[in-house]
Short mmCIF file of C-alpha atoms in Angstrom, two decimals:
data_model
loop_
_atom_site.label_atom_id
_atom_site.label_comp_id
_atom_site.label_asym_id
_atom_site.label_seq_id
_atom_site.Cartn_x
_atom_site.Cartn_y
_atom_site.Cartn_z
CA UNK A 727 -16.51 -4.20 4.45
CA UNK A 728 -16.62 -2.75 0.94
CA UNK A 729 -16.20 0.75 -0.53
CA UNK A 730 -17.19 1.47 -4.14
CA UNK A 731 -15.50 4.47 -5.70
CA UNK A 732 -15.37 5.52 -9.36
CA UNK A 733 -13.96 2.54 -11.29
CA UNK A 734 -12.77 0.43 -8.32
CA UNK A 735 -13.91 -1.33 -5.18
CA UNK A 736 -11.93 -1.45 -1.94
CA UNK A 737 -12.93 -4.49 0.08
CA UNK A 738 -11.89 -6.91 2.77
CA UNK A 739 -9.96 -9.97 1.69
CA UNK A 740 -11.78 -12.98 0.25
CA UNK A 741 -10.50 -16.53 0.46
CA UNK A 742 -10.08 -16.59 -3.34
CA UNK A 743 -7.51 -13.75 -2.99
CA UNK A 744 -5.02 -16.11 -1.34
CA UNK A 745 -3.97 -17.69 -4.64
CA UNK A 746 -3.54 -14.23 -6.19
CA UNK A 747 -1.08 -13.37 -3.42
CA UNK A 748 0.76 -16.66 -3.89
CA UNK A 749 1.14 -15.87 -7.60
CA UNK A 750 2.11 -12.21 -7.00
CA UNK A 751 4.80 -13.09 -4.46
CA UNK A 752 6.29 -16.07 -6.33
CA UNK A 753 5.86 -15.86 -10.12
CA UNK A 754 4.22 -12.59 -11.25
CA UNK A 755 6.59 -10.33 -9.34
CA UNK A 756 7.22 -7.41 -11.73
CA UNK A 757 5.41 -5.10 -9.28
CA UNK A 758 8.24 -5.69 -6.80
CA UNK A 759 10.56 -3.75 -9.13
CA UNK A 760 8.67 -0.60 -8.08
CA UNK A 761 7.49 -1.29 -4.53
CA UNK A 762 10.65 -1.10 -2.36
CA UNK A 763 12.73 -3.33 -4.66
CA UNK A 764 15.63 -3.26 -2.17
CA UNK A 765 13.47 -5.27 0.30
CA UNK A 766 12.63 -8.21 -1.98
CA UNK A 767 13.06 -11.65 -0.51
CA UNK A 768 12.18 -14.83 -2.34
CA UNK A 769 9.37 -16.95 -0.93
CA UNK A 770 8.05 -20.29 -2.06
CA UNK A 771 4.42 -20.94 -2.90
CA UNK A 772 3.71 -23.04 0.20
CA UNK A 773 5.12 -20.39 2.56
CA UNK A 774 3.11 -17.65 0.82
CA UNK A 775 -0.07 -19.74 0.88
CA UNK A 776 0.38 -20.34 4.62
CA UNK A 777 1.12 -16.65 5.29
CA UNK A 778 -1.89 -15.36 3.36
CA UNK A 779 -4.23 -18.06 4.69
CA UNK A 780 -3.31 -17.05 8.25
CA UNK A 781 -3.87 -13.38 7.41
CA UNK A 782 -7.23 -14.14 5.78
CA UNK A 783 -8.34 -16.15 8.82
CA UNK A 784 -7.27 -13.37 11.20
CA UNK A 785 -9.45 -10.89 9.32
CA UNK A 786 -12.65 -12.95 9.36
CA UNK A 787 -13.90 -11.76 12.72
CA UNK A 788 -13.16 -8.06 12.24
CA UNK A 789 -16.31 -5.95 12.71
CA UNK A 790 -17.12 -3.31 10.07
CA UNK A 791 -16.64 -0.47 12.58
CA UNK A 792 -12.95 -1.32 13.17
CA UNK A 793 -10.68 0.96 11.12
CA UNK A 794 -8.86 -1.05 8.46
CA UNK A 795 -5.14 -0.75 7.70
CA UNK A 796 -5.53 -2.64 4.40
CA UNK A 797 -8.07 -3.21 1.63
CA UNK A 798 -8.00 -5.33 -1.49
CA UNK A 799 -8.57 -3.53 -4.82
CA UNK A 800 -11.06 -4.84 -7.35
CA UNK A 801 -11.22 -3.48 -10.88
CA UNK A 802 -13.87 -4.70 -13.32
CA UNK A 803 -14.64 -7.54 -10.91
CA UNK A 804 -11.02 -8.73 -10.71
CA UNK A 805 -8.69 -8.62 -7.71
CA UNK A 806 -5.75 -6.50 -8.92
CA UNK A 807 -3.85 -5.39 -5.80
CA UNK A 808 -4.17 -3.67 -2.46
CA UNK A 809 -3.89 -0.44 -0.51
CA UNK A 810 -2.37 -0.46 2.94
CA UNK A 811 -1.19 1.88 5.65
CA UNK A 812 1.32 2.13 8.46
CA UNK A 813 2.52 4.76 10.89
CA UNK A 814 5.64 6.93 10.75
CA UNK A 815 6.92 9.20 13.49
CA UNK A 816 7.81 12.90 13.38
CA UNK A 817 11.19 11.95 11.85
CA UNK A 818 9.45 9.97 9.09
CA UNK A 819 10.58 6.60 10.45
CA UNK A 820 8.29 3.57 10.63
CA UNK A 821 6.78 3.04 14.09
CA UNK A 822 4.56 0.30 15.46
CA UNK A 823 1.23 1.44 16.88
CA UNK A 824 2.16 -0.04 20.27
CA UNK A 825 5.34 2.11 20.34
CA UNK A 826 3.46 5.42 20.01
CA UNK A 827 3.59 7.45 23.22
CA UNK A 828 0.89 9.83 24.41
CA UNK A 829 1.11 13.14 22.59
CA UNK A 830 3.65 11.87 20.06
CA UNK A 831 3.27 13.16 16.50
CA UNK A 832 2.67 10.30 14.08
CA UNK A 833 1.47 10.22 10.50
CA UNK A 834 -0.79 7.66 8.87
CA UNK A 835 1.07 6.64 5.71
CA UNK A 836 -0.63 4.96 2.78
CA UNK A 837 0.66 2.92 -0.10
CA UNK A 838 -0.67 1.03 -3.06
CA UNK A 839 0.28 -2.00 -5.10
CA UNK A 840 -1.26 -2.85 -8.45
CA UNK A 841 0.24 -6.29 -8.93
CA UNK A 842 -0.24 -7.00 -12.63
CA UNK A 843 1.38 -4.69 -15.16
CA UNK A 844 -1.57 -5.03 -17.56
CA UNK A 845 -3.54 -2.92 -15.07
CA UNK A 846 -0.96 -0.13 -14.80
CA UNK A 847 -1.91 3.17 -16.40
CA UNK A 848 -5.69 2.67 -16.03
CA UNK A 849 -6.04 5.19 -13.15
CA UNK A 850 -6.79 2.30 -10.80
CA UNK A 851 -4.11 3.45 -8.36
CA UNK A 852 -5.30 7.04 -8.33
CA UNK A 853 -8.90 5.99 -7.69
CA UNK A 854 -7.91 3.50 -5.00
CA UNK A 855 -5.75 6.04 -3.17
CA UNK A 856 -8.52 8.68 -3.37
CA UNK A 857 -10.96 6.22 -1.83
CA UNK A 858 -8.45 5.21 0.86
CA UNK A 859 -7.73 8.86 1.70
CA UNK A 860 -11.47 9.53 1.99
CA UNK A 861 -11.85 6.47 4.22
CA UNK A 862 -9.24 7.84 6.63
CA UNK A 863 -10.69 11.37 6.43
CA UNK A 864 -14.07 9.89 7.40
CA UNK A 865 -12.31 8.33 10.40
CA UNK A 866 -10.91 11.68 11.59
CA UNK A 867 -7.51 11.72 9.92
CA UNK A 868 -6.41 15.30 9.12
CA UNK A 869 -3.01 14.58 7.54
CA UNK A 870 -1.82 11.60 5.57
CA UNK A 871 1.53 10.68 4.05
CA UNK A 872 2.76 8.47 1.28
CA UNK A 873 6.31 7.32 0.72
CA UNK A 874 8.22 6.18 -2.34
CA UNK A 875 11.64 6.42 -3.92
CA UNK A 876 12.83 8.88 -6.56
CA UNK A 877 12.94 6.20 -9.26
CA UNK A 878 9.22 5.43 -8.99
CA UNK A 879 8.07 8.23 -11.28
CA UNK A 880 4.52 6.87 -11.66
CA UNK A 881 3.94 6.94 -7.90
CA UNK A 882 5.38 10.45 -7.64
CA UNK A 883 2.95 11.63 -10.35
CA UNK A 884 -0.01 10.02 -8.59
CA UNK A 885 0.96 11.62 -5.26
CA UNK A 886 1.26 15.04 -6.86
CA UNK A 887 -2.01 14.61 -8.76
CA UNK A 888 -3.76 13.86 -5.45
CA UNK A 889 -2.34 17.02 -3.87
CA UNK A 890 0.49 15.55 -1.81
CA UNK A 891 3.55 17.74 -1.36
CA UNK A 892 7.05 16.51 -0.71
CA UNK A 893 7.92 17.02 2.97
CA UNK A 894 11.03 14.89 3.42
CA UNK A 895 13.84 13.61 1.20
CA UNK A 896 16.65 11.29 2.24
CA UNK A 897 19.43 11.49 -0.34
CA UNK A 898 20.78 8.16 -1.63
CA UNK A 899 18.59 6.18 0.76
CA UNK A 900 18.31 3.11 -1.44
CA UNK A 901 20.11 1.33 -4.23
CA UNK A 902 18.11 -0.18 -7.09
CA UNK A 903 19.75 -2.00 -9.99
CA UNK A 904 23.12 -0.47 -9.13
CA UNK A 905 21.94 3.14 -8.91
CA UNK A 906 21.31 5.30 -5.83
CA UNK A 907 17.86 6.86 -5.28
CA UNK A 908 16.37 9.24 -2.74
CA UNK A 909 13.69 8.22 -0.28
CA UNK A 910 10.66 10.54 -0.55
CA UNK A 911 7.85 11.31 1.87
CA UNK A 912 4.82 13.32 0.77
CA UNK A 913 2.19 14.92 3.00
CA UNK A 914 -1.45 15.74 2.29
CA UNK A 915 -3.56 17.83 4.61
CA UNK A 916 -7.11 16.55 4.29
#
């Protein structure tokens, strides 16, 4: 599946993306300083290659009409990152789809990673999130969230530019480079 939007393409994973992931999770890791840096764990190239090869293989049989939780981002023909989603409950805590009970309020929550700093500031993230939001709107989603931490000023600006409004703040939720930051959740009604 592929979605063209403005200056980017959202698409399913290609086999050639595996080596990008290996590089992004082992050597070119600056992006991790902004994407939940308190969760970073070191992986070796072989483990990453195995992990991403298994993921790629699992995605090969997915029909186009199945709603995706993740797309790769292409910019000027180059694989530069990904958008992904997960669910949070009414208390803004992560929840697995198989834990959701009938009638329970859950929010689809989206995130983005542009893995190479040379591509930061080119509006790639804004375009990719707009396309991802539209994808979920086309699949019946009426509200969507995004989460970040108070030190990720670029992500906060993108969320606000797209019309998200802060709906939850957890004071001193995470520590990054010796400093405490708030956890932020933003909501957009589509």
